[in-house]
PDB file of C-alpha atoms in Angstrom:
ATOM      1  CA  UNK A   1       0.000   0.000   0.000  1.00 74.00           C
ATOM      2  CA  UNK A   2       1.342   3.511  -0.543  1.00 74.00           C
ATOM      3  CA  UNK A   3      -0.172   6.624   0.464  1.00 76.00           C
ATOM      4  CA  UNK A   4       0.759   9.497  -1.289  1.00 73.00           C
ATOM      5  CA  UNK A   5      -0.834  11.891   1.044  1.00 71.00           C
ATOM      6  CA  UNK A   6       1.446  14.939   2.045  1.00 67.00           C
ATOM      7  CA  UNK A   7       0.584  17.165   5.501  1.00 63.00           C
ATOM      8  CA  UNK A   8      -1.256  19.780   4.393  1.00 63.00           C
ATOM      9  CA  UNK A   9       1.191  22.541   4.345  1.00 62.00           C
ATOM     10  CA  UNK A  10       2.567  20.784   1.399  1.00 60.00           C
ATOM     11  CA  UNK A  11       0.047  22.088  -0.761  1.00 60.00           C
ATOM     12  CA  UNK A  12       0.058  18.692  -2.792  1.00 62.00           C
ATOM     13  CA  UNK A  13      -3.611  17.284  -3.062  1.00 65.00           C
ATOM     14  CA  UNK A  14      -3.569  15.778  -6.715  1.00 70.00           C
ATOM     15  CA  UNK A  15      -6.276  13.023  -7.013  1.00 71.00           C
ATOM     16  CA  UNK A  16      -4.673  12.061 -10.414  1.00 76.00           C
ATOM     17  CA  UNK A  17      -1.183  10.872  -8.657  1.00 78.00           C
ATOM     18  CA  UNK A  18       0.059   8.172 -10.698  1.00 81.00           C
ATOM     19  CA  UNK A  19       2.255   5.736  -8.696  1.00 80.00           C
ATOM     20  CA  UNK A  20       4.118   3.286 -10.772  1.00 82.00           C
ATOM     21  CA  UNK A  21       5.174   0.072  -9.720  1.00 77.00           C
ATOM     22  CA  UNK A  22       8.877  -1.014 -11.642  1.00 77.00           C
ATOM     23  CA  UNK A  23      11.115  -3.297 -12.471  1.00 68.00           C
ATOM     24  CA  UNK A  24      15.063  -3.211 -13.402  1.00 70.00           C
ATOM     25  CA  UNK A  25      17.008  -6.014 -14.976  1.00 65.00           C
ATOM     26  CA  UNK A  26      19.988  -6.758 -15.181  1.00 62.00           C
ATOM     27  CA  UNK A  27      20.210  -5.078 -18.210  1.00 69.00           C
ATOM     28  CA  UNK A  28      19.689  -1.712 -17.229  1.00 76.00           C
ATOM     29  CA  UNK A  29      15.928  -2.454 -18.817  1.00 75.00           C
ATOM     30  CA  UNK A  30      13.129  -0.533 -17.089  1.00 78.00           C
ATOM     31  CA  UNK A  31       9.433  -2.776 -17.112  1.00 74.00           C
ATOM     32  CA  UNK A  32       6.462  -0.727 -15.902  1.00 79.00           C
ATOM     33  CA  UNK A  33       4.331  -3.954 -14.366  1.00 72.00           C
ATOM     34  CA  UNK A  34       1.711  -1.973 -12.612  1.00 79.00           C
ATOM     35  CA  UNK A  35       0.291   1.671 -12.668  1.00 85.00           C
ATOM     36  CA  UNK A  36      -2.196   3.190 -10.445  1.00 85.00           C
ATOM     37  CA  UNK A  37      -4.325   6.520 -10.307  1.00 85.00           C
ATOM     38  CA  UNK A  38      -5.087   7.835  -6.935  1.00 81.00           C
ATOM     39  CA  UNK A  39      -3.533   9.389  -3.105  1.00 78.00           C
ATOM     40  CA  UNK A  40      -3.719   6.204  -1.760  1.00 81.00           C
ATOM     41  CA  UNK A  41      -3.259   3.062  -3.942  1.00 82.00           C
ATOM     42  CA  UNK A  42      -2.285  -1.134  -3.505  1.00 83.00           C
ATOM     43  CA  UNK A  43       0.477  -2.586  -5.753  1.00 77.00           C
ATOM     44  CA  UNK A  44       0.845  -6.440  -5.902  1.00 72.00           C
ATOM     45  CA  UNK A  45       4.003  -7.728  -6.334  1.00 69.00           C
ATOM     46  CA  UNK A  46       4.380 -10.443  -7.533  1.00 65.00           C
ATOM     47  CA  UNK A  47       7.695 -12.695  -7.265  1.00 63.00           C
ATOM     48  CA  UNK A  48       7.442 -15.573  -6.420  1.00 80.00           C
ATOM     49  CA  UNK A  49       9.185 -18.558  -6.390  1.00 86.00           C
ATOM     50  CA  UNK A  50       8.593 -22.777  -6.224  1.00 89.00           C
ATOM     51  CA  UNK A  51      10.927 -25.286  -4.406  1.00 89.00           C
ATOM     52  CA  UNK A  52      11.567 -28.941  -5.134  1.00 89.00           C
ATOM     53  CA  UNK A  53      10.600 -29.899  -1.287  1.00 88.00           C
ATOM     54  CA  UNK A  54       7.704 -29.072   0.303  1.00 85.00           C
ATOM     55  CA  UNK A  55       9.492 -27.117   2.705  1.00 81.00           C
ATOM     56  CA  UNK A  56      12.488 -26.036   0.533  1.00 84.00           C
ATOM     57  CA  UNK A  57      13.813 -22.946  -0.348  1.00 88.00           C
ATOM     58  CA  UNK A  58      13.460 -21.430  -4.235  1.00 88.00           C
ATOM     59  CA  UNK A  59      14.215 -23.921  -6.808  1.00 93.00           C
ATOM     60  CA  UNK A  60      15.432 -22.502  -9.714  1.00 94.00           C
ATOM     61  CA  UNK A  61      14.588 -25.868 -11.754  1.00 94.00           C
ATOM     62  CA  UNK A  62      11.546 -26.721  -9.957  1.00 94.00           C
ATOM     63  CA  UNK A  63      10.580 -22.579 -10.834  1.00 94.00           C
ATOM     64  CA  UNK A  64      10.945 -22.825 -14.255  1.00 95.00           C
ATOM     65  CA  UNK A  65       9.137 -26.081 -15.132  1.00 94.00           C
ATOM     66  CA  UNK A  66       6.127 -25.286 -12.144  1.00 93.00           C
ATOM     67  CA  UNK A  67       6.056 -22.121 -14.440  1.00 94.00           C
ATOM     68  CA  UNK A  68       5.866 -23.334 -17.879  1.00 94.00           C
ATOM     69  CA  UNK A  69       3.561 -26.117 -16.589  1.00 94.00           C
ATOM     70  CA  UNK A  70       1.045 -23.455 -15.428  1.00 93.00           C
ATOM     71  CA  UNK A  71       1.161 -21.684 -18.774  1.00 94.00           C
ATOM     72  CA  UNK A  72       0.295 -24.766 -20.733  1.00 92.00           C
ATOM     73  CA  UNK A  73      -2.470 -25.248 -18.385  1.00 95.00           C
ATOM     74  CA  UNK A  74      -3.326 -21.629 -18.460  1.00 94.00           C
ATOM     75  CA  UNK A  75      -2.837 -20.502 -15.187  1.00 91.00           C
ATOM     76  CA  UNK A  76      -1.520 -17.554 -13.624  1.00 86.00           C
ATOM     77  CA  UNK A  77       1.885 -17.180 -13.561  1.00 87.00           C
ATOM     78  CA  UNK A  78       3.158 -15.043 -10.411  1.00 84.00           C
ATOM     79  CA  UNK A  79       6.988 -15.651 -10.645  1.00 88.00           C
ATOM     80  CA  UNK A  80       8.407 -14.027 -14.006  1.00 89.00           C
ATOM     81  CA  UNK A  81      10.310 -11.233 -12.093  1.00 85.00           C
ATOM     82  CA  UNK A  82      12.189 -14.503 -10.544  1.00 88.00           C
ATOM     83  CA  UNK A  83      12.446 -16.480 -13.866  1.00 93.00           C
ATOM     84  CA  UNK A  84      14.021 -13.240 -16.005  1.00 91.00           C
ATOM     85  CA  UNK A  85      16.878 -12.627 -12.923  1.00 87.00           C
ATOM     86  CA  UNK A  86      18.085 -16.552 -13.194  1.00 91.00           C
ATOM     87  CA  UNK A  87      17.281 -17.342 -16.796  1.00 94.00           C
ATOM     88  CA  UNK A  88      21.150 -18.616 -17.599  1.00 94.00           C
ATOM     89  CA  UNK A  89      21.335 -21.146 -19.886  1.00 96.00           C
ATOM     90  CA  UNK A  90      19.129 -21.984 -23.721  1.00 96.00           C
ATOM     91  CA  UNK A  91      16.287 -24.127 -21.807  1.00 97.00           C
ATOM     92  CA  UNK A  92      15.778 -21.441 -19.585  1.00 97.00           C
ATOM     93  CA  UNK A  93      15.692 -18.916 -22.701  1.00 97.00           C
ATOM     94  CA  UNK A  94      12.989 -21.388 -24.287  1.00 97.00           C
ATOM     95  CA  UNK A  95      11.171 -21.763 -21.590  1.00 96.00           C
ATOM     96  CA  UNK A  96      10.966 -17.743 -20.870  1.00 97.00           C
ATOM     97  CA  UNK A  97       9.975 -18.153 -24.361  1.00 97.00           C
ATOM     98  CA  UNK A  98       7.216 -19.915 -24.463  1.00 96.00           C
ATOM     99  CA  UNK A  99       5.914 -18.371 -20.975  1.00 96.00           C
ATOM    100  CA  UNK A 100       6.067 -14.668 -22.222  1.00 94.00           C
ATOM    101  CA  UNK A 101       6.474 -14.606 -25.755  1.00 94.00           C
ATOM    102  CA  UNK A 102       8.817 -12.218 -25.450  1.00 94.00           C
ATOM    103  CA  UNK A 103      10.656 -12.183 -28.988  1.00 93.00           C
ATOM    104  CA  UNK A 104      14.075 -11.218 -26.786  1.00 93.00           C
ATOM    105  CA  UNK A 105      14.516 -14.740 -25.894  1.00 96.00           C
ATOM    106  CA  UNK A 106      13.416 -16.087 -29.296  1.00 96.00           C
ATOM    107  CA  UNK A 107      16.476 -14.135 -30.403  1.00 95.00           C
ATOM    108  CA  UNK A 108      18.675 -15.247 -27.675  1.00 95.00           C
ATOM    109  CA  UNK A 109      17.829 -19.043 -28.809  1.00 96.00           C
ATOM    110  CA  UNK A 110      18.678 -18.626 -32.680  1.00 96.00           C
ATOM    111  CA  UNK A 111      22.025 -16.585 -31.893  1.00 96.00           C
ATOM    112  CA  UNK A 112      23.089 -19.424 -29.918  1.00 96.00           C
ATOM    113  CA  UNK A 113      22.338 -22.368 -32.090  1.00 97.00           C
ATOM    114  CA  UNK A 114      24.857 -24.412 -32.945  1.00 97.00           C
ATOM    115  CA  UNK A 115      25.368 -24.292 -37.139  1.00 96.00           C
ATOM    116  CA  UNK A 116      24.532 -28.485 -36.665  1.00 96.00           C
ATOM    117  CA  UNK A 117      21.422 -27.423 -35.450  1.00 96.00           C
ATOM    118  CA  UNK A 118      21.325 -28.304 -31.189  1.00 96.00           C
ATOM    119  CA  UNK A 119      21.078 -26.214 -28.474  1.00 96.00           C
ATOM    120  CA  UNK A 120      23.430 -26.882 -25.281  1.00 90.00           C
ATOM    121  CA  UNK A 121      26.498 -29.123 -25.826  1.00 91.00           C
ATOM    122  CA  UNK A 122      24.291 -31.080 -27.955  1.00 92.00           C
ATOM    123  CA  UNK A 123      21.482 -31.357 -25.334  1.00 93.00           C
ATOM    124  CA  UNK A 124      18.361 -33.113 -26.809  1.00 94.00           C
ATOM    125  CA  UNK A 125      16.481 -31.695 -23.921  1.00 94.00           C
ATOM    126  CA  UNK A 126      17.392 -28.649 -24.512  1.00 96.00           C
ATOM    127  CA  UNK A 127      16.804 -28.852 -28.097  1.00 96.00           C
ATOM    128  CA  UNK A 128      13.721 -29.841 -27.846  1.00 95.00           C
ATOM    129  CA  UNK A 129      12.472 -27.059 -25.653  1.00 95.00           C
ATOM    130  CA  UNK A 130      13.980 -24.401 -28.009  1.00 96.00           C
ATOM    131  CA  UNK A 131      12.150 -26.155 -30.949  1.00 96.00           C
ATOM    132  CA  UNK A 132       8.904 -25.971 -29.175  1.00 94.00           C
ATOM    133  CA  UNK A 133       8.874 -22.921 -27.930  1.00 96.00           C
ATOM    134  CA  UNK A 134      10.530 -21.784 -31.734  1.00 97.00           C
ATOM    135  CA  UNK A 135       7.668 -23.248 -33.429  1.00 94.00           C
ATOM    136  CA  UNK A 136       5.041 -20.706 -32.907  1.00 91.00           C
ATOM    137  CA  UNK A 137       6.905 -18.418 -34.579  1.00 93.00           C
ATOM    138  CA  UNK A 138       7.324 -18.693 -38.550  1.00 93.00           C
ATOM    139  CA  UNK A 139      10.397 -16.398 -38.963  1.00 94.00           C
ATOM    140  CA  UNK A 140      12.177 -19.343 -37.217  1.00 96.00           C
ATOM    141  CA  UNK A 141      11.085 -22.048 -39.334  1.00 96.00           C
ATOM    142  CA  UNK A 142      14.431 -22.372 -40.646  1.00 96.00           C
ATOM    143  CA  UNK A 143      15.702 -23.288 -37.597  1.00 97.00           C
ATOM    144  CA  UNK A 144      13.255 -25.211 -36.370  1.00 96.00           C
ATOM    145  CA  UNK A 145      13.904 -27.401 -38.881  1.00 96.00           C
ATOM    146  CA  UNK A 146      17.506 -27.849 -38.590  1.00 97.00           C
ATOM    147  CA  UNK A 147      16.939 -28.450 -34.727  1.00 96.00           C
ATOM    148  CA  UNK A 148      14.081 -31.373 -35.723  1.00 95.00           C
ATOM    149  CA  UNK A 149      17.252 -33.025 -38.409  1.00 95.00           C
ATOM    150  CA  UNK A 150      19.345 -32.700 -35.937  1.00 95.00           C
ATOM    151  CA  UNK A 151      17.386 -34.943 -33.134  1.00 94.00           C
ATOM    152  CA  UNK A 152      16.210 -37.256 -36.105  1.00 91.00           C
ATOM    153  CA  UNK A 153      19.914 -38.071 -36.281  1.00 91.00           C
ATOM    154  CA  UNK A 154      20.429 -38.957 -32.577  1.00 90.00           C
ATOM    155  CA  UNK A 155      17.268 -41.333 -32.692  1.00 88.00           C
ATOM    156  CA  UNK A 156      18.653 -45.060 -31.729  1.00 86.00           C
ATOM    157  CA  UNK A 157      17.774 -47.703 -34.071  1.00 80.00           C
ATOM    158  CA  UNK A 158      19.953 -50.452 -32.110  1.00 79.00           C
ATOM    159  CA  UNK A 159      19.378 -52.609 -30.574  1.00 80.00           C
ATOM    160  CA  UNK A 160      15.672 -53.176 -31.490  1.00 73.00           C
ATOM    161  CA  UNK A 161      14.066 -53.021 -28.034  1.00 75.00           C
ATOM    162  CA  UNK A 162      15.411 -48.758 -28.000  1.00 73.00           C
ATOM    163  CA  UNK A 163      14.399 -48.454 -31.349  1.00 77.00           C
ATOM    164  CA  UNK A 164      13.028 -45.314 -31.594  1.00 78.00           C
ATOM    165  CA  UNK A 165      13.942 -43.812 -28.224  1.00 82.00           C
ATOM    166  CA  UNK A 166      16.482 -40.664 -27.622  1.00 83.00           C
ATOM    167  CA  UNK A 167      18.498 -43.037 -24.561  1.00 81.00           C
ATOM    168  CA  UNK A 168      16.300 -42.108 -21.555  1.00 80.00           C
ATOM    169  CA  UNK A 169      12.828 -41.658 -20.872  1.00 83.00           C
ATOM    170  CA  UNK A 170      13.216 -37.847 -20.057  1.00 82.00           C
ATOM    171  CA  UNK A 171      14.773 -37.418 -23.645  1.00 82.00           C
ATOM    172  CA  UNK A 172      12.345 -39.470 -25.310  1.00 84.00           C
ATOM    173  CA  UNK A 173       9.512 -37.740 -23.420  1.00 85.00           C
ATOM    174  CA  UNK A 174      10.559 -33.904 -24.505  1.00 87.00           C
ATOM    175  CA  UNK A 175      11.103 -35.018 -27.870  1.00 86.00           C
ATOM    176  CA  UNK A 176       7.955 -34.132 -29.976  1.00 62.00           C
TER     177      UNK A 176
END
């Protein structure tokens, strides 16, 4: 809550105060995520976090996937603030991706792609997020594309009973 209200000698009584609720990055980048008319006015803020135990501190694993679970399920999301100041790495980027659609992290993903076509040190996990969240987005098409040749060529055929399969279940799994 913040009350604007001055003593009275202070001559201020503007009804049309705008307080602004914002938000620095890293990058010196200035997000305005709430902006209310009025003396006396209640900001939410919202950042948030998940942990991997049910009485664990933040999780910056458990965060992300919590996070892009909820936005596939359409759900409110409450911890981007938290996501955007430990996104490191190209799943995280791909995952910021599809949660926001914020066309900074599409970028981010095709700058670092690797000219074979994976993301990571040849991560099929992590090329399979970037693909996905890529894939919405026909500008990338191109590199969607190389990405899905790319994971068609780490595929096991041998022996018969993997056939099919990317070597574990959580590779297999992500790979659509």
């Amino acid at each position: 809550i913040v009350d604007c209200t001055k003593p009275s000698d202070t001559k201020i009584d503007d009804p049309r105060m705008l307080v602004s609720l914002l938000r620095i990055t890293n990058d010196n980048e200035f997000y305005i995520y709430q902006e209310e008319q009025g003396k006396i006015v209640t900001l939410t803020i919202n950042n948030a976090c998940y942990s991997n135990t049910p009485s664990g501190q933040c999780n910056k694993d458990a965060s992300f996937y919590a996070a892009w679970v909820l936005k596939r399920l359409d759900k409110d999301i409450t911890i981007i603030p938290y996501l955007e100041s430990n996104a490191a790495t190209d799943k995280d980027y791909a995952m910021l991706l599809s949660i926001t659609g914020d066309q900074r992290y599409a970028q981010l993903l095709v700058d670092s792609q690797h000219t074979l076509g994976y993301w990571g040190n040849q991560d099929i996990l992590t090329t399979s997020f970037a693909i996905n969240s890529l894939r919405s987005y026909s500008t990338y098409d191109e590199d969607v594309i190389k990405a899905q040749t790319w994971l068609e060529s780490k595929q096991i055929a041998e022996p018969v009973e993997n056939n099919g399969s990317y070597g574990n279940l959580l590779n297999t799994a992500s790979v659509t």
